[in-house]
mmCIF file of C-alpha atoms and ligand atoms in Angstrom:
data_model
loop_
_atom_site.group_PDB
_atom_site.id
_atom_site.type_symbol
_atom_site.label_atom_id
_atom_site.label_comp_id
_atom_site.label_asym_id
_atom_site.label_seq_id
_atom_site.Cartn_x
_atom_site.Cartn_y
_atom_site.Cartn_z
ATOM 1 C CA UNK A 9 -0.015 -0.043 0.063
ATOM 2 C CA UNK A 10 0.526 3.737 -0.538
ATOM 3 C CA UNK A 11 1.160 4.698 3.209
ATOM 4 C CA UNK A 12 1.817 8.708 4.814
ATOM 5 C CA UNK A 13 3.258 8.955 7.923
ATOM 6 C CA UNK A 14 2.803 11.640 9.669
ATOM 7 C CA UNK A 15 5.090 12.519 12.744
ATOM 8 C CA UNK A 16 6.738 10.008 10.843
ATOM 9 C CA UNK A 17 10.872 11.438 11.975
ATOM 10 C CA UNK A 18 9.878 10.468 15.744
ATOM 11 C CA UNK A 19 11.305 8.307 17.831
ATOM 12 C CA UNK A 20 7.978 5.913 17.372
ATOM 13 C CA UNK A 21 7.382 7.147 13.813
ATOM 14 C CA UNK A 22 10.470 6.242 12.958
ATOM 15 C CA UNK A 23 10.204 2.904 13.716
ATOM 16 C CA UNK A 24 6.480 2.540 12.276
ATOM 17 C CA UNK A 25 7.820 3.686 8.727
ATOM 18 C CA UNK A 26 10.740 1.361 8.968
ATOM 19 C CA UNK A 27 8.071 -1.318 9.568
ATOM 20 C CA UNK A 28 6.139 -0.581 6.864
ATOM 21 C CA UNK A 29 8.882 -0.806 4.666
ATOM 22 C CA UNK A 30 10.761 -3.683 5.718
ATOM 23 C CA UNK A 31 6.664 -4.807 4.894
ATOM 24 C CA UNK A 32 7.351 -3.518 1.016
ATOM 25 C CA UNK A 33 5.113 -0.964 1.258
ATOM 26 C CA UNK A 34 5.944 2.422 -0.110
ATOM 27 C CA UNK A 35 5.969 5.312 2.512
ATOM 28 C CA UNK A 36 5.734 9.194 2.600
ATOM 29 C CA UNK A 37 6.917 10.757 5.430
ATOM 30 C CA UNK A 38 5.069 14.260 6.252
ATOM 31 C CA UNK A 39 7.437 15.863 9.767
ATOM 32 C CA UNK A 40 7.759 19.602 10.570
ATOM 33 C CA UNK A 41 10.909 18.281 12.716
ATOM 34 C CA UNK A 42 10.487 19.931 15.772
ATOM 35 C CA UNK A 43 10.638 17.311 17.605
ATOM 36 C CA UNK A 44 11.693 14.316 14.444
ATOM 37 C CA UNK A 45 14.806 14.182 12.701
ATOM 38 C CA UNK A 46 16.245 14.273 9.674
ATOM 39 C CA UNK A 47 18.369 11.792 10.694
ATOM 40 C CA UNK A 48 15.399 9.354 10.792
ATOM 41 C CA UNK A 49 14.634 9.437 7.765
ATOM 42 C CA UNK A 50 15.554 6.788 5.675
ATOM 43 C CA UNK A 51 16.997 8.249 2.677
ATOM 44 C CA UNK A 52 16.096 6.563 -0.877
ATOM 45 C CA UNK A 53 13.645 4.658 0.515
ATOM 46 C CA UNK A 54 10.980 6.863 1.978
ATOM 47 C CA UNK A 55 9.823 9.848 0.262
ATOM 48 C CA UNK A 56 9.815 13.451 2.943
ATOM 49 C CA UNK A 57 7.950 16.671 2.538
ATOM 50 C CA UNK A 58 8.784 18.990 5.438
ATOM 51 C CA UNK A 59 5.674 20.768 7.227
ATOM 52 C CA UNK A 60 3.283 21.724 9.696
ATOM 53 C CA UNK A 61 0.316 19.690 9.945
ATOM 54 C CA UNK A 62 -1.325 23.371 11.250
ATOM 55 C CA UNK A 63 -1.168 24.524 7.628
ATOM 56 C CA UNK A 64 -3.433 23.133 5.988
ATOM 57 C CA UNK A 65 -2.697 23.426 1.923
ATOM 58 C CA UNK A 66 0.821 22.207 3.055
ATOM 59 C CA UNK A 67 -0.898 18.882 4.205
ATOM 60 C CA UNK A 68 -3.534 18.681 1.449
ATOM 61 C CA UNK A 69 -1.255 19.067 -1.138
ATOM 62 C CA UNK A 70 1.146 16.702 0.396
ATOM 63 C CA UNK A 71 -2.170 14.538 1.416
ATOM 64 C CA UNK A 72 -2.626 14.180 -2.561
ATOM 65 C CA UNK A 73 -0.183 11.827 -3.448
ATOM 66 C CA UNK A 74 -3.097 9.308 -4.030
ATOM 67 C CA UNK A 75 -2.757 7.596 -0.580
ATOM 68 C CA UNK A 76 -4.683 4.107 0.230
ATOM 69 C CA UNK A 77 -3.814 5.364 3.669
ATOM 70 C CA UNK A 78 -2.449 7.233 6.281
ATOM 71 C CA UNK A 79 -0.640 6.824 10.070
ATOM 72 C CA UNK A 80 -0.671 10.149 12.323
ATOM 73 C CA UNK A 81 1.769 9.882 15.223
ATOM 74 C CA UNK A 82 2.066 13.838 14.976
ATOM 75 C CA UNK A 83 1.586 15.245 18.596
ATOM 76 C CA UNK A 84 3.221 16.579 21.565
ATOM 77 C CA UNK A 85 3.293 13.821 23.920
ATOM 78 C CA UNK A 86 4.080 15.058 27.667
ATOM 79 C CA UNK A 87 1.641 14.978 29.956
ATOM 80 C CA UNK A 88 3.115 17.054 32.529
ATOM 81 C CA UNK A 89 4.206 20.036 29.974
ATOM 82 C CA UNK A 90 0.355 19.600 29.204
ATOM 83 C CA UNK A 91 -1.001 20.856 32.565
ATOM 84 C CA UNK A 92 1.161 24.206 31.926
ATOM 85 C CA UNK A 93 0.363 24.661 28.904
ATOM 86 C CA UNK A 94 -3.145 23.230 27.411
ATOM 87 C CA UNK A 95 -3.849 25.274 24.717
ATOM 88 C CA UNK A 96 -0.637 24.285 23.036
ATOM 89 C CA UNK A 97 -1.940 20.954 23.207
ATOM 90 C CA UNK A 98 -5.329 22.050 22.178
ATOM 91 C CA UNK A 99 -3.743 23.868 19.138
ATOM 92 C CA UNK A 100 -1.141 20.961 17.679
ATOM 93 C CA UNK A 101 -2.907 17.686 19.254
ATOM 94 C CA UNK A 102 -6.578 18.622 17.677
ATOM 95 C CA UNK A 103 -7.027 21.358 15.662
ATOM 96 C CA UNK A 104 -3.750 19.424 13.883
ATOM 97 C CA UNK A 105 -5.837 16.208 13.785
ATOM 98 C CA UNK A 106 -9.286 17.990 12.973
ATOM 99 C CA UNK A 107 -7.001 19.224 9.614
ATOM 100 C CA UNK A 108 -5.380 15.433 9.043
ATOM 101 C CA UNK A 109 -8.927 14.129 9.249
ATOM 102 C CA UNK A 110 -10.615 17.578 7.186
ATOM 103 C CA UNK A 111 -8.111 16.536 4.911
ATOM 104 C CA UNK A 112 -8.143 12.479 4.860
ATOM 105 C CA UNK A 113 -12.243 12.945 3.743
ATOM 106 C CA UNK A 114 -11.236 15.477 0.724
ATOM 107 C CA UNK A 115 -8.404 14.057 -1.231
ATOM 108 C CA UNK A 116 -9.966 10.407 -0.317
ATOM 109 C CA UNK A 117 -7.964 8.516 2.349
ATOM 110 C CA UNK A 118 -10.189 6.280 3.591
ATOM 111 C CA UNK A 119 -7.894 4.487 6.475
ATOM 112 C CA UNK A 120 -6.756 6.247 8.938
ATOM 113 C CA UNK A 121 -4.126 4.967 11.971
ATOM 114 C CA UNK A 122 -3.762 7.065 14.995
ATOM 115 C CA UNK A 123 -1.386 7.055 17.988
ATOM 116 C CA UNK A 124 -3.171 7.283 21.124
ATOM 117 C CA UNK A 125 -2.108 6.440 24.430
ATOM 118 C CA UNK A 126 -3.301 4.546 27.940
ATOM 119 C CA UNK A 127 -3.563 7.872 29.331
ATOM 120 C CA UNK A 128 -6.626 8.284 28.048
ATOM 121 C CA UNK A 129 -7.844 5.675 31.309
ATOM 122 C CA UNK A 130 -6.770 8.322 34.231
ATOM 123 C CA UNK A 131 -5.976 6.142 37.586
ATOM 124 C CA UNK A 132 -7.198 2.656 37.105
ATOM 125 C CA UNK A 133 -9.945 1.406 38.383
ATOM 126 C CA UNK A 134 -8.505 -2.235 37.940
ATOM 127 C CA UNK A 135 -5.416 -3.841 36.364
ATOM 128 C CA UNK A 136 -4.940 -5.502 33.531
ATOM 129 C CA UNK A 137 -6.547 -2.525 31.458
ATOM 130 C CA UNK A 138 -8.876 -3.759 28.934
ATOM 131 C CA UNK A 139 -10.344 -1.324 26.228
ATOM 132 C CA UNK A 140 -13.562 -1.174 28.092
ATOM 133 C CA UNK A 141 -12.326 0.483 31.363
ATOM 134 C CA UNK A 142 -13.939 3.877 31.891
ATOM 135 C CA UNK A 143 -12.202 6.870 29.700
ATOM 136 C CA UNK A 144 -11.312 9.411 32.681
ATOM 137 C CA UNK A 145 -8.179 11.105 31.966
ATOM 138 C CA UNK A 146 -5.811 12.505 34.764
ATOM 139 C CA UNK A 147 -4.163 15.179 32.281
ATOM 140 C CA UNK A 148 -4.974 17.124 29.718
ATOM 141 C CA UNK A 149 -2.953 15.274 27.479
ATOM 142 C CA UNK A 150 -4.806 12.098 27.672
ATOM 143 C CA UNK A 151 -8.092 14.569 27.259
ATOM 144 C CA UNK A 152 -6.544 15.345 23.722
ATOM 145 C CA UNK A 153 -6.180 11.842 22.791
ATOM 146 C CA UNK A 154 -9.546 10.659 23.862
ATOM 147 C CA UNK A 155 -11.312 13.384 22.157
ATOM 148 C CA UNK A 156 -9.722 12.879 18.591
ATOM 149 C CA UNK A 157 -11.165 9.606 19.187
ATOM 150 C CA UNK A 158 -14.260 10.752 19.615
ATOM 151 C CA UNK A 159 -14.438 12.705 16.558
ATOM 152 C CA UNK A 160 -12.943 9.909 14.444
ATOM 153 C CA UNK A 161 -16.014 8.043 16.223
ATOM 154 C CA UNK A 162 -18.093 10.543 14.181
ATOM 155 C CA UNK A 163 -16.371 10.879 10.795
ATOM 156 C CA UNK A 164 -16.611 7.077 10.612
ATOM 157 C CA UNK A 165 -20.374 7.331 11.208
ATOM 158 C CA UNK A 166 -21.539 10.365 9.200
ATOM 159 C CA UNK A 167 -18.232 9.730 6.442
ATOM 160 C CA UNK A 168 -16.898 6.347 6.837
ATOM 161 C CA UNK A 169 -13.890 7.398 7.667
ATOM 162 C CA UNK A 170 -12.193 4.231 9.091
ATOM 163 C CA UNK A 171 -9.982 4.311 11.972
ATOM 164 C CA UNK A 172 -7.509 2.515 13.919
ATOM 165 C CA UNK A 173 -7.189 4.130 17.355
ATOM 166 C CA UNK A 174 -4.083 2.462 19.183
ATOM 167 C CA UNK A 175 -3.694 3.534 22.706
ATOM 168 C CA UNK A 176 -0.096 2.575 23.177
ATOM 169 C CA UNK A 177 1.045 2.111 26.788
ATOM 170 C CA UNK A 178 5.060 2.895 27.827
ATOM 171 C CA UNK A 179 7.031 3.093 24.642
ATOM 172 C CA UNK A 180 10.441 2.238 24.779
ATOM 173 C CA UNK A 181 13.641 0.158 22.979
ATOM 174 C CA UNK A 182 15.143 0.902 19.735
ATOM 175 C CA UNK A 183 15.706 -1.169 16.480
ATOM 176 C CA UNK A 184 17.434 -4.618 16.835
ATOM 177 C CA UNK A 185 19.844 -3.793 13.589
ATOM 178 C CA UNK A 186 20.616 -0.462 14.986
ATOM 179 C CA UNK A 187 19.313 1.242 11.755
ATOM 180 C CA UNK A 188 17.034 3.743 14.292
ATOM 181 C CA UNK A 189 19.739 6.330 15.703
ATOM 182 C CA UNK A 190 17.763 9.412 16.082
ATOM 183 C CA UNK A 191 17.711 10.208 20.135
ATOM 184 C CA UNK A 192 15.099 11.427 22.099
ATOM 185 C CA UNK A 193 16.079 15.205 22.665
ATOM 186 C CA UNK A 194 15.314 16.491 26.746
ATOM 187 C CA UNK A 195 12.888 13.550 26.816
ATOM 188 C CA UNK A 196 11.496 13.467 30.173
ATOM 189 C CA UNK A 197 10.544 9.313 30.401
ATOM 190 C CA UNK A 198 11.814 6.974 32.146
ATOM 191 C CA UNK A 199 14.218 5.090 30.250
ATOM 192 C CA UNK A 200 16.120 7.520 28.445
ATOM 193 C CA UNK A 201 16.676 9.423 31.332
ATOM 194 C CA UNK A 202 18.410 6.409 32.805
ATOM 195 C CA UNK A 203 20.480 5.885 29.599
ATOM 196 C CA UNK A 204 21.334 10.186 29.375
ATOM 197 C CA UNK A 205 22.830 9.261 33.418
ATOM 198 C CA UNK A 206 24.347 5.769 32.295
ATOM 199 C CA UNK A 207 26.782 8.091 29.421
ATOM 200 C CA UNK A 208 26.655 10.432 32.074
ATOM 201 C CA UNK A 209 24.732 13.564 30.403
ATOM 202 C CA UNK A 210 22.664 13.392 33.388
ATOM 203 C CA UNK A 211 24.328 13.661 37.182
ATOM 204 C CA UNK A 212 21.768 10.978 38.984
ATOM 205 C CA UNK A 213 17.860 9.411 38.072
ATOM 206 C CA UNK A 214 15.755 11.129 40.458
ATOM 207 C CA UNK A 215 13.011 8.341 41.192
ATOM 208 C CA UNK A 216 9.421 10.005 41.874
ATOM 209 C CA UNK A 217 8.528 8.468 45.135
ATOM 210 C CA UNK A 218 9.504 5.150 46.474
ATOM 211 C CA UNK A 219 6.204 5.015 49.031
ATOM 212 C CA UNK A 220 3.420 3.875 46.734
ATOM 213 C CA UNK A 221 1.723 0.600 47.091
ATOM 214 C CA UNK A 222 4.215 -1.830 44.992
ATOM 215 C CA UNK A 223 6.201 -4.436 46.604
ATOM 216 C CA UNK A 224 9.202 -1.867 46.614
ATOM 217 C CA UNK A 225 7.287 1.196 46.471
ATOM 218 C CA UNK A 226 8.462 2.449 43.336
ATOM 219 C CA UNK A 227 5.515 3.028 40.404
ATOM 220 C CA UNK A 228 5.187 0.243 37.966
ATOM 221 C CA UNK A 229 4.829 0.442 34.328
ATOM 222 C CA UNK A 230 3.783 -1.919 31.123
ATOM 223 C CA UNK A 231 6.556 -0.642 28.865
ATOM 224 C CA UNK A 232 5.965 -1.431 25.626
ATOM 225 C CA UNK A 233 9.285 -2.175 22.807
ATOM 226 C CA UNK A 234 8.578 0.448 19.530
ATOM 227 C CA UNK A 235 9.647 -2.389 17.128
ATOM 228 C CA UNK A 236 6.128 -4.447 18.805
ATOM 229 C CA UNK A 237 4.381 -1.458 18.285
ATOM 230 C CA UNK A 238 5.013 -0.581 14.762
ATOM 231 C CA UNK A 239 4.363 -4.190 13.901
ATOM 232 C CA UNK A 240 0.797 -3.215 15.453
ATOM 233 C CA UNK A 241 0.424 -0.375 13.165
ATOM 234 C CA UNK A 242 1.201 -2.315 10.167
ATOM 235 C CA UNK A 243 -1.526 -5.135 11.473
ATOM 236 C CA UNK A 244 -3.922 -2.014 12.235
ATOM 237 C CA UNK A 245 -3.927 -0.637 8.521
ATOM 238 C CA UNK A 246 -3.905 -3.667 6.925
ATOM 239 C CA UNK A 247 -6.865 -4.887 9.383
ATOM 240 C CA UNK A 248 -9.145 -1.818 8.604
ATOM 241 C CA UNK A 249 -8.857 -1.450 4.957
ATOM 242 C CA UNK A 250 -9.677 -5.648 4.747
ATOM 243 C CA UNK A 251 -12.618 -5.105 6.809
ATOM 244 C CA UNK A 252 -13.491 -1.729 6.383
ATOM 245 C CA UNK A 253 -14.514 -0.940 9.528
ATOM 246 C CA UNK A 254 -12.897 0.552 12.677
ATOM 247 C CA UNK A 255 -10.963 -0.430 15.627
ATOM 248 C CA UNK A 256 -9.684 0.705 19.415
ATOM 249 C CA UNK A 257 -7.149 -1.949 20.893
ATOM 250 C CA UNK A 258 -4.474 -1.422 23.545
ATOM 251 C CA UNK A 259 -0.753 -1.998 22.037
ATOM 252 C CA UNK A 260 1.325 -3.130 25.586
ATOM 253 C CA UNK A 261 3.433 -5.879 27.178
ATOM 254 C CA UNK A 262 1.142 -7.267 29.868
ATOM 255 C CA UNK A 263 4.157 -7.304 31.784
ATOM 256 C CA UNK A 264 4.401 -4.936 34.605
ATOM 257 C CA UNK A 265 8.299 -3.704 35.609
ATOM 258 C CA UNK A 266 8.579 -0.970 38.390
ATOM 259 C CA UNK A 267 11.172 2.047 38.458
ATOM 260 C CA UNK A 268 14.037 0.631 40.620
ATOM 261 C CA UNK A 269 13.987 -2.907 38.504
ATOM 262 C CA UNK A 270 14.182 -1.119 35.462
ATOM 263 C CA UNK A 271 16.927 1.038 37.327
ATOM 264 C CA UNK A 272 19.034 -2.096 38.421
ATOM 265 C CA UNK A 273 18.786 -4.049 34.997
ATOM 266 C CA UNK A 274 20.112 -1.085 33.279
ATOM 267 C CA UNK A 275 23.139 -1.088 35.588
ATOM 268 C CA UNK A 276 23.321 -4.624 34.905
ATOM 269 C CA UNK A 277 23.152 -4.079 31.394
ATOM 270 C CA UNK A 278 25.012 -1.375 30.410
ATOM 271 C CA UNK A 279 27.970 -2.077 33.440
ATOM 272 C CA UNK A 280 27.549 1.412 35.113
ATOM 273 C CA UNK A 281 26.461 1.816 38.723
ATOM 274 C CA UNK A 282 23.971 4.529 37.636
ATOM 275 C CA UNK A 283 23.418 7.354 40.219
ATOM 276 C CA UNK A 284 19.684 7.127 41.384
ATOM 277 C CA UNK A 285 17.940 9.309 44.276
ATOM 278 C CA UNK A 286 14.694 9.074 45.714
ATOM 279 C CA UNK A 287 12.910 12.414 45.774
ATOM 280 C CA UNK A 288 8.854 13.327 45.752
ATOM 281 C CA UNK A 289 6.237 11.722 44.092
ATOM 282 C CA UNK A 290 5.420 13.645 40.431
ATOM 283 C CA UNK A 291 1.792 14.794 40.528
ATOM 284 C CA UNK A 292 -0.749 12.006 38.402
ATOM 285 C CA UNK A 293 1.344 9.129 38.747
ATOM 286 C CA UNK A 294 -0.847 5.749 39.217
ATOM 287 C CA UNK A 295 1.105 3.839 41.664
ATOM 288 C CA UNK A 296 0.205 0.941 39.024
ATOM 289 C CA UNK A 297 -0.646 0.437 35.462
ATOM 290 C CA UNK A 298 -0.508 -2.823 32.851
ATOM 291 C CA UNK A 299 -2.328 -3.102 30.365
ATOM 292 C CA UNK A 300 -4.350 -6.033 28.827
ATOM 293 C CA UNK A 301 -3.607 -6.541 25.032
ATOM 294 C CA UNK A 302 -5.563 -9.271 24.170
ATOM 295 C CA UNK A 303 -7.915 -7.490 21.809
ATOM 296 C CA UNK A 304 -4.614 -6.895 19.556
ATOM 297 C CA UNK A 305 -3.634 -10.160 20.074
ATOM 298 C CA UNK A 306 -7.743 -11.408 19.101
ATOM 299 C CA UNK A 307 -8.303 -8.887 16.283
ATOM 300 C CA UNK A 308 -4.937 -8.045 15.261
ATOM 301 C CA UNK A 309 -2.916 -11.772 15.282
ATOM 302 C CA UNK A 310 -0.549 -9.240 17.214
ATOM 303 C CA UNK A 311 2.344 -10.604 19.513
ATOM 304 C CA UNK A 312 4.787 -8.666 21.396
ATOM 305 C CA UNK A 313 8.083 -9.730 20.199
ATOM 306 C CA UNK A 314 10.952 -7.875 21.859
ATOM 307 C CA UNK A 315 9.148 -5.947 24.939
ATOM 308 C CA UNK A 316 11.210 -8.472 27.282
ATOM 309 C CA UNK A 317 12.841 -5.321 29.904
ATOM 310 C CA UNK A 318 16.486 -7.326 29.106
ATOM 311 C CA UNK A 319 15.608 -6.351 25.162
ATOM 312 C CA UNK A 320 14.203 -3.076 26.055
ATOM 313 C CA UNK A 321 17.040 -2.142 27.981
ATOM 314 C CA UNK A 322 19.744 -3.408 25.666
ATOM 315 C CA UNK A 323 18.635 -1.964 22.389
ATOM 316 C CA UNK A 324 18.052 1.157 24.333
ATOM 317 C CA UNK A 325 21.632 1.010 25.622
ATOM 318 C CA UNK A 326 23.463 0.679 21.686
ATOM 319 C CA UNK A 327 21.517 3.147 20.645
ATOM 320 C CA UNK A 328 22.922 5.566 22.882
ATOM 321 C CA UNK A 329 26.204 4.484 22.971
ATOM 322 C CA UNK A 330 26.492 4.636 19.265
ATOM 323 C CA UNK A 331 25.168 8.713 19.724
ATOM 324 C CA UNK A 332 26.025 10.055 22.624
ATOM 325 C CA UNK A 333 27.789 12.818 20.790
ATOM 326 C CA UNK A 334 24.172 13.567 19.880
ATOM 327 C CA UNK A 335 22.336 14.071 23.152
HETATM 328 C C1 WQD B 8 7.730 5.950 34.056
HETATM 329 C C2 WQD B 8 7.707 5.544 35.605
HETATM 330 C C3 WQD B 8 7.783 8.002 36.826
HETATM 331 C C4 WQD B 8 11.102 9.555 35.059
HETATM 332 C C5 WQD B 8 3.909 8.684 29.857
HETATM 333 C C6 WQD B 8 3.012 9.690 29.613
HETATM 334 C C7 WQD B 8 2.017 8.623 28.567
HETATM 335 C C8 WQD B 8 2.618 8.173 27.799
HETATM 336 C C9 WQD B 8 4.220 7.204 28.654
HETATM 337 C C10 WQD B 8 2.797 8.539 25.297
HETATM 338 C C11 WQD B 8 6.538 6.797 36.614
HETATM 339 C C12 WQD B 8 9.008 7.459 36.833
HETATM 340 C C13 WQD B 8 10.309 8.891 35.145
HETATM 341 C C14 WQD B 8 11.911 9.856 36.088
HETATM 342 C C15 WQD B 8 10.963 9.006 37.100
HETATM 343 N N1 WQD B 8 3.169 8.956 26.840
HETATM 344 N N2 WQD B 8 9.888 7.972 36.724
HETATM 345 N N3 WQD B 8 12.101 9.425 37.108
HETATM 346 O O1 WQD B 8 4.447 8.382 32.799
HETATM 347 O O2 WQD B 8 3.821 6.667 32.535
HETATM 348 O O3 WQD B 8 3.790 8.026 30.942
HETATM 349 O O4 WQD B 8 4.782 8.487 28.760
HETATM 350 O O5 WQD B 8 1.731 8.097 25.187
HETATM 351 O O6 WQD B 8 0.798 8.783 28.353
HETATM 352 O O7 WQD B 8 2.266 10.398 31.169
HETATM 353 O O8 WQD B 8 6.108 7.718 31.752
HETATM 354 O O9 WQD B 8 8.573 7.230 31.184
HETATM 355 O O10 WQD B 8 7.532 9.702 32.132
HETATM 356 O O11 WQD B 8 7.274 7.829 34.069
HETATM 357 O O12 WQD B 8 11.058 8.375 38.687
HETATM 358 O O13 WQD B 8 13.379 10.999 35.756
HETATM 359 O O14 WQD B 8 8.944 5.912 35.631
HETATM 360 O O15 WQD B 8 7.227 8.063 37.882
HETATM 361 O O16 WQD B 8 6.334 5.917 37.151
HETATM 362 P P1 WQD B 8 5.310 7.933 32.158
HETATM 363 P P2 WQD B 8 7.513 8.041 32.195
#
């Protein structure tokens, strides 16, 4: 298929582009490089269009490339920042996505894969979280993702736009063949922070609280390898195009790993005694978040392959060792 990947120069977007290319699809990336990196574009394998989803005309002319489907990963994703600058998230995440959806209708692109998030669920009422769990986001970032899901539901009903909303849990890891070298800049997520500390870019990892109701007192999360996530995108697009119907599924490892476990394993894998210090809790952090991915397995035949903690950390450490000068 001929695929447009909006945000395909980003950390997750470049892994998604890589997966579509490996599966012999034709790929065009549309990205404004505000956080995505030029080095994440696979020269000679995919087309690249520099553009912004807030510039409707720019977006529309890019979308007129006769695409069978599109993948949209061009969103701001820092939950903490979204509570300080919601207007930035309204504009980029909601208005930007409305531009994409309206552009899809105008150019006849019928299939949309949307990067959603476990943040739509908010505080877990039960675990593991399945797709029937109430969606009551605790932060504005999660709210923007849920609002976009609601708009797509109406566009499906009124205009026959078919979508796959993929609710990511914690994306981590790097391409095992080392084909993606762009490291996230100024990350706030745990794994890149641990790795920046391991290469000496940061003094220490701050552990945001160890007084949670978990075995070691630190928060538990469901970390999913970006290559597993990417495979889920390909499977989802192929599914909605074949079945001509929309779906919403979780993509997670279904395993919980605590902050301390992650740091200890990172010390073992890197051979670095990574400095870490317990600090106060970070607002909005639930003690535990783990996914049920049974729906994705059943409907898409999707299966995690690389999401074990050793592979997550080893592939990330390889990426940071290779590119330590770029952070
Ligand atoms: C993981 C755990 C922190 C950094 C976020 C978004 C979510 C999704 C994934 C996009 C938590 C702890 C972290 C640090 C720490 N994004 N931590 N010290 O918050 O689970 O989810 O990214 O879809 O929407 O909210 O990920 O990596 O920030 O934190 O102790 O320096 O690590 O408290 O328990 P999170 P995270």
